Amino acid sequence: MLTRYIKVNSLNLEPEKIEETAKILKEGGLVAFPTETVYGLGADAFNPQAVRNIFKAKGRPQDNPLIIHIWSNEQLDKLVKNIPQKAHVLMNNFWPGPLTVVLPKKEGVMSEATSGLDTVGVRMPDHPVALKLFQRSGVAVAAPSANISGKPSPTGGLHVLKDLAGKIDVVLDGGSAKVGVESTVVDCTGEIPVILRPGGVTKEEMEEVVGEVLLDPALHRKTFKPKSPGMKYSHYAPDGIMYLVVGKSIKSLAEKLADISMKRYQAGYKVALLAFEDTLALIGEKPYIKLSLGSRDNLSITAAKIYGLLRQCDRLKIDFIIAEGCPRKGMGLAVMNRLEKASGGKIIRLQD
Ligand code: AMP
Ligand code: MG
């Protein structure tokens, strides 16, 4: 299959390009599109063959449901049975935006998209190209992230092309994703909202508008089965072996990160150290590659660059990635979730 790569200006929206792509989407094609979180790989959510093609193109496990993307609240009627009060509050406050709300699904929503669950995850992304594309296609769009399953998510059109050229119809490139990590998935089927996957909207931000919000226990204890099927799979993994080092003291972190990196480097491996600016400053000049996670005081920037850094390591054919962790507060929760998954759980915890 020939994949068309179409660059589109997010400001003037070049209507003929959007129109052309919307037609492909409507007719059952696979279209990668920009959102504020990461790039999505979309198909008409009510076309079973098109939805099956998404799983095929990505190599995605069948039991990992897709998020259904909409451009207007009116579309919810066709997708969900009822909307509890707290879900309304969350949607009113964070849509369009990086929040996926899991609700009881309406009959007629295909099990291909929801992997047979009786719930459906719905989101309205905050990106003019995505919203215009959906609106012009007239369909609700089932879409996971537009990467090969298990690899780091795509935050630019060229990332998508690298992973999926030849497997999908169109890559609509609208520039780099500004949030950089996926949406927060929140289960609103019970009394208290439960975060199934941390993401672009923080727990603290949600609590401000809706009161108590819980975390799915599977997010911090391996013994629990996650309610979000996708969370059990290996994800975001770079080609190299990755270690994540966590601790409180920046001095101890710097020493440990430098020590592990140097030993691997001296053994002849290609090593990349991923750490915060102040840690890198303590470590100083080294012969291996050092990449900055930004400032630990602004983890939104870390989130925006994390997948790009992991993909850069793949381009550089890095054998070992040694990464620094951060506290699980605010955006730190989503950043740590991605780093933990990317490292396949190889975490070194420092005592002080
Ligand atoms: P991705 O689109 O690749 O970012 O993955 C979508 C995420 O949303 C996965 O972790 C899914 O398991 C999760 N998800 C989608 N629909 C549901 C649902 N109905 N219930 C729970 N999790 C869901
Ligand atoms: Mg994904």
XYZ file of C-alpha atoms and ligand atoms in Angstrom:
376
model
C 0.000 0.000 0.000
C 1.254 3.474 -0.855
C 1.071 5.757 2.182
C 0.405 9.399 1.375
C 2.246 11.929 3.509
C 0.324 15.205 3.699
C 1.617 18.197 5.633
C -1.133 20.465 6.846
C -0.916 23.910 8.386
C -2.685 23.906 11.775
C -3.559 27.584 11.476
C -5.312 27.941 8.129
C -6.238 24.230 7.980
C -5.882 23.997 4.176
C -9.460 22.779 3.566
C -8.783 20.794 0.386
C -6.199 18.611 2.176
C -8.538 17.978 5.118
C -11.427 17.266 2.744
C -9.432 14.732 0.777
C -8.274 12.931 3.937
C -11.736 13.025 5.512
C -13.092 11.248 2.425
C -10.537 8.440 2.835
C -11.511 8.092 6.506
C -15.206 7.999 5.663
C -14.646 5.346 3.009
C -12.959 2.954 5.433
C -9.300 3.991 5.104
C -6.677 4.314 7.835
C -5.544 7.862 8.556
C -2.868 8.983 11.030
C -3.672 12.425 12.396
C -2.134 14.883 14.866
C -3.567 15.452 18.334
C -2.263 17.390 21.330
C -1.194 14.126 23.059
C 0.394 11.861 20.424
C -0.484 10.996 16.810
C -3.543 8.760 16.430
C -4.252 6.076 13.823
C -7.911 6.510 12.975
C -10.682 4.579 11.254
C -14.481 4.872 11.155
C -15.502 3.411 14.539
C -18.640 1.874 12.994
C -16.853 0.101 10.135
C -15.740 -3.320 11.475
C -13.254 -4.066 8.692
C -11.610 -0.657 8.985
C -11.256 -1.113 12.749
C -9.768 -4.592 12.299
C -7.250 -3.053 9.888
C -5.991 -0.760 12.678
C -5.075 -3.764 14.830
C -3.385 -5.381 11.838
C -1.335 -2.317 10.837
C -0.039 -1.803 14.388
C 0.299 -5.446 15.389
C -1.912 -4.553 18.357
C -3.305 -7.303 20.614
C -7.040 -7.813 19.935
C -8.034 -7.421 23.572
C -6.695 -3.875 23.852
C -9.667 -1.550 23.174
C -9.433 1.627 21.110
C -10.426 5.105 22.213
C -13.292 6.608 20.218
C -12.616 10.188 19.191
C -15.396 12.718 18.677
C -15.666 16.371 17.727
C -18.988 17.244 19.361
C -20.922 16.274 22.484
C -23.934 15.319 20.331
C -22.018 12.248 19.157
C -22.027 10.847 22.701
C -25.668 9.784 22.288
C -24.653 7.120 19.787
C -21.815 5.818 21.944
C -22.759 5.770 25.620
C -25.822 4.644 27.600
C -25.769 7.318 30.250
C -23.425 9.974 31.559
C -23.003 10.134 35.344
C -22.773 13.613 36.878
C -19.041 13.410 37.587
C -18.300 12.388 34.005
C -20.206 15.500 32.872
C -18.104 17.681 35.139
C -14.871 16.147 33.860
C -15.882 16.467 30.222
C -17.044 20.065 30.705
C -13.742 21.001 32.285
C -11.246 19.069 30.194
C -12.751 18.639 26.725
C -11.458 19.201 24.204
C -8.310 17.881 25.859
C -6.153 14.953 26.975
C -8.823 13.075 28.943
C -10.504 9.798 27.922
C -13.698 9.020 29.801
C -14.734 5.358 30.153
C -18.537 4.983 30.232
C -21.129 2.202 29.793
C -21.374 1.646 26.059
C -24.523 1.764 24.006
C -25.687 -1.193 21.966
C -24.467 -0.832 18.414
C -20.961 0.252 19.412
C -18.876 -2.435 17.801
C -17.034 -4.958 19.871
C -14.134 -4.715 17.373
C -13.354 -1.246 18.734
C -14.057 -1.991 22.401
C -12.528 -5.493 22.456
C -15.779 -6.960 23.725
C -15.999 -4.795 26.876
C -19.353 -3.350 27.946
C -17.723 0.065 28.312
C -16.258 2.505 25.818
C -13.465 5.089 26.173
C -14.324 8.425 24.529
C -12.259 11.553 24.002
C -12.461 14.910 22.245
C -8.915 15.925 21.320
C -7.732 19.518 21.500
C -6.268 19.874 18.028
C -7.774 21.916 15.184
C -6.635 19.481 12.469
C -8.085 16.437 14.260
C -11.391 18.150 15.035
C -11.815 19.442 11.475
C -10.901 16.052 10.006
C -13.470 14.243 12.191
C -16.146 16.795 11.467
C -15.649 16.689 7.699
C -15.584 12.870 7.688
C -18.828 12.796 9.675
C -17.787 9.660 11.575
C -16.732 8.841 15.126
C -13.074 7.843 14.884
C -11.624 4.801 16.655
C -7.948 5.467 17.183
C -5.008 4.135 19.167
C -1.595 5.775 19.018
C -0.083 5.609 15.511
C 2.979 3.492 16.290
C 3.968 -0.159 15.974
C 2.510 -1.813 19.052
C 4.958 -1.849 21.960
C 7.220 0.920 20.585
C 7.449 4.552 21.779
C 4.407 6.590 20.737
C 4.710 9.074 17.836
C 4.783 12.780 18.624
C 5.482 13.887 15.036
C 4.296 12.927 11.553
C 7.700 11.529 10.599
C 7.611 9.161 13.605
C 4.384 7.729 12.171
C 5.857 7.415 8.705
C 8.864 5.560 10.118
C 6.609 2.994 11.844
C 3.652 2.627 9.492
C 4.667 3.593 5.919
C 3.181 1.037 3.541
C 0.596 -0.093 6.092
C -1.835 2.835 6.227
C -3.450 5.190 3.703
C -2.452 8.647 4.936
C -0.205 10.419 7.427
C -1.573 13.889 8.058
C 1.320 15.835 9.550
C 0.231 18.830 11.621
C 3.488 19.405 13.512
C 4.674 18.121 16.866
C 2.316 17.096 19.654
C 2.445 19.615 22.485
C 1.431 17.423 25.453
C 3.565 14.510 24.256
C 2.088 11.708 26.392
C -1.274 10.010 25.878
C -4.562 11.035 27.429
C -5.475 10.230 31.011
C -7.965 7.328 30.937
C -10.558 7.698 33.710
C -13.223 5.127 34.517
C -16.452 6.961 35.319
C -18.736 3.928 35.643
C -18.581 3.912 39.472
C -19.272 6.428 42.234
C -15.673 7.726 42.365
C -13.677 8.275 39.136
C -10.695 5.913 38.827
C -7.591 6.699 36.761
C -6.732 3.633 34.673
C -3.861 5.290 32.837
C -2.194 8.544 33.953
C -1.755 11.089 31.157
C -2.083 14.681 30.029
C -4.647 15.741 32.663
C -3.270 15.271 36.177
C -5.033 13.635 39.142
C -4.694 16.920 41.027
C -6.381 18.893 38.217
C -9.290 16.468 38.172
C -9.664 16.508 41.955
C -10.032 20.275 41.866
C -13.254 19.998 39.883
C -14.708 16.635 40.893
C -13.431 15.826 44.401
C -11.808 12.489 45.187
C -10.200 10.598 42.292
C -8.653 7.142 42.761
C -5.797 5.360 41.009
C -6.333 1.851 39.659
C -4.357 -0.289 42.169
C -2.718 -2.066 39.226
C -0.804 1.168 38.553
C 1.345 0.625 41.618
C 0.897 -3.052 42.515
C 1.697 -5.759 39.997
C -0.585 -8.236 41.786
C -3.709 -6.434 40.559
C -5.175 -7.070 37.148
C -5.457 -3.690 35.399
C -8.953 -2.597 34.415
C -7.541 -0.973 31.306
C -6.488 -3.984 29.190
C -3.714 -2.034 27.466
C -1.867 -1.482 30.728
C -0.778 -5.109 30.994
C 1.267 -5.060 27.800
C 4.835 -4.024 27.241
C 4.778 -0.474 25.918
C 6.849 2.448 24.693
C 9.964 0.240 24.629
C 13.097 1.504 22.858
C 15.322 -1.024 21.035
C 18.070 -0.836 23.667
C 17.985 -2.174 27.224
C 16.708 0.489 29.578
C 17.192 0.964 33.314
C 15.275 3.471 35.383
C 16.964 4.838 38.510
C 14.814 6.418 41.226
C 15.760 8.118 44.473
C 15.413 11.299 46.496
C 18.905 12.748 46.665
C 20.101 14.308 43.409
C 23.704 13.710 44.470
C 23.126 9.956 44.966
C 21.184 9.781 41.722
C 23.976 11.502 39.821
C 26.578 9.121 41.278
C 24.569 5.995 40.494
C 23.563 7.092 36.989
C 27.154 8.019 36.143
C 28.471 4.759 37.588
C 26.106 2.477 35.649
C 26.570 4.454 32.428
C 30.376 4.433 32.653
C 30.585 0.690 33.344
C 28.449 -0.106 30.286
C 30.414 2.378 28.163
C 33.754 0.874 29.226
C 32.443 -2.577 28.338
C 32.118 -1.319 24.765
C 28.407 -0.570 24.562
C 26.672 2.500 23.114
C 25.196 4.220 26.149
C 22.727 7.102 26.530
C 22.081 8.737 29.879
C 18.687 10.470 30.212
C 18.605 12.786 33.211
C 17.367 16.148 34.467
C 19.478 19.242 33.836
C 20.719 19.626 37.414
C 21.725 15.958 37.574
C 23.571 16.256 34.257
C 25.387 19.335 35.580
C 26.587 17.336 38.602
C 27.761 14.496 36.360
C 29.736 16.829 34.073
C 31.640 15.880 30.902
C 31.493 12.179 30.000
C 32.371 10.173 26.890
C 28.881 8.631 26.483
C 25.780 10.374 25.150
C 23.849 12.541 27.599
C 20.285 13.655 26.855
C 18.322 16.136 28.946
C 14.890 15.426 30.413
C 14.601 19.179 31.045
C 14.029 20.757 34.429
C 12.555 18.625 37.217
C 10.427 21.669 38.093
C 8.604 21.567 34.761
C 7.608 17.996 34.024
C 5.206 19.067 31.266
C 8.271 19.757 29.154
C 9.704 16.346 30.108
C 6.417 14.739 29.019
C 6.522 16.590 25.703
C 10.001 15.299 24.868
C 10.094 11.804 26.363
C 9.005 9.759 23.324
C 11.191 11.841 21.005
C 14.199 11.050 23.225
C 13.455 7.312 23.220
C 13.116 7.398 19.420
C 16.382 9.346 19.184
C 18.076 6.534 21.144
C 16.767 4.051 18.566
C 18.091 6.171 15.702
C 21.490 6.299 17.403
C 21.353 2.505 17.924
C 21.896 2.840 21.663
C 22.470 -0.481 23.505
C 21.835 0.812 27.043
C 19.600 3.677 28.139
C 20.067 4.743 31.741
C 17.225 7.051 32.796
C 16.497 9.135 35.870
C 13.032 8.942 37.466
C 11.007 11.690 39.131
C 8.375 11.998 41.888
C 4.909 10.704 40.953
C 3.138 14.032 41.406
C 1.330 16.130 38.807
C 2.657 15.248 35.355
C 5.304 13.147 37.133
C 2.733 10.340 37.448
C 2.345 10.018 33.655
C 6.068 10.523 32.991
C 7.009 7.788 35.496
C 4.364 5.429 34.121
C 5.887 5.755 30.620
C 9.485 5.435 31.873
C 8.626 2.351 33.959
C 6.924 0.682 31.020
C 9.683 1.667 28.591
C 12.239 0.079 30.934
C 10.185 -3.107 31.147
C 10.150 -2.698 34.944
C 13.967 -2.675 35.314
C 14.013 -0.161 38.146
C 16.884 0.578 40.524
C 15.685 2.204 43.772
C 18.206 4.180 45.794
C 17.784 4.199 49.561
C 18.496 7.868 50.328
P -3.756 3.938 23.025
O -4.870 4.322 22.143
O -2.724 3.128 22.345
O -3.234 5.124 23.727
O -4.422 3.024 24.119
C -5.704 3.262 24.606
C -5.761 2.973 26.080
O -7.095 3.176 26.546
C -5.380 1.532 26.400
O -4.614 1.507 27.587
C -6.748 0.891 26.594
O -6.676 -0.263 27.394
C -7.549 2.025 27.226
N -8.996 1.866 27.020
C -9.710 2.122 25.902
N -11.020 1.796 26.082
C -11.143 1.333 27.338
C -12.234 0.833 28.130
N -13.464 0.729 27.636
N -11.971 0.447 29.395
C -10.727 0.544 29.893
N -9.651 0.996 29.208
C -9.848 1.385 27.952
Mg -0.572 3.306 22.393
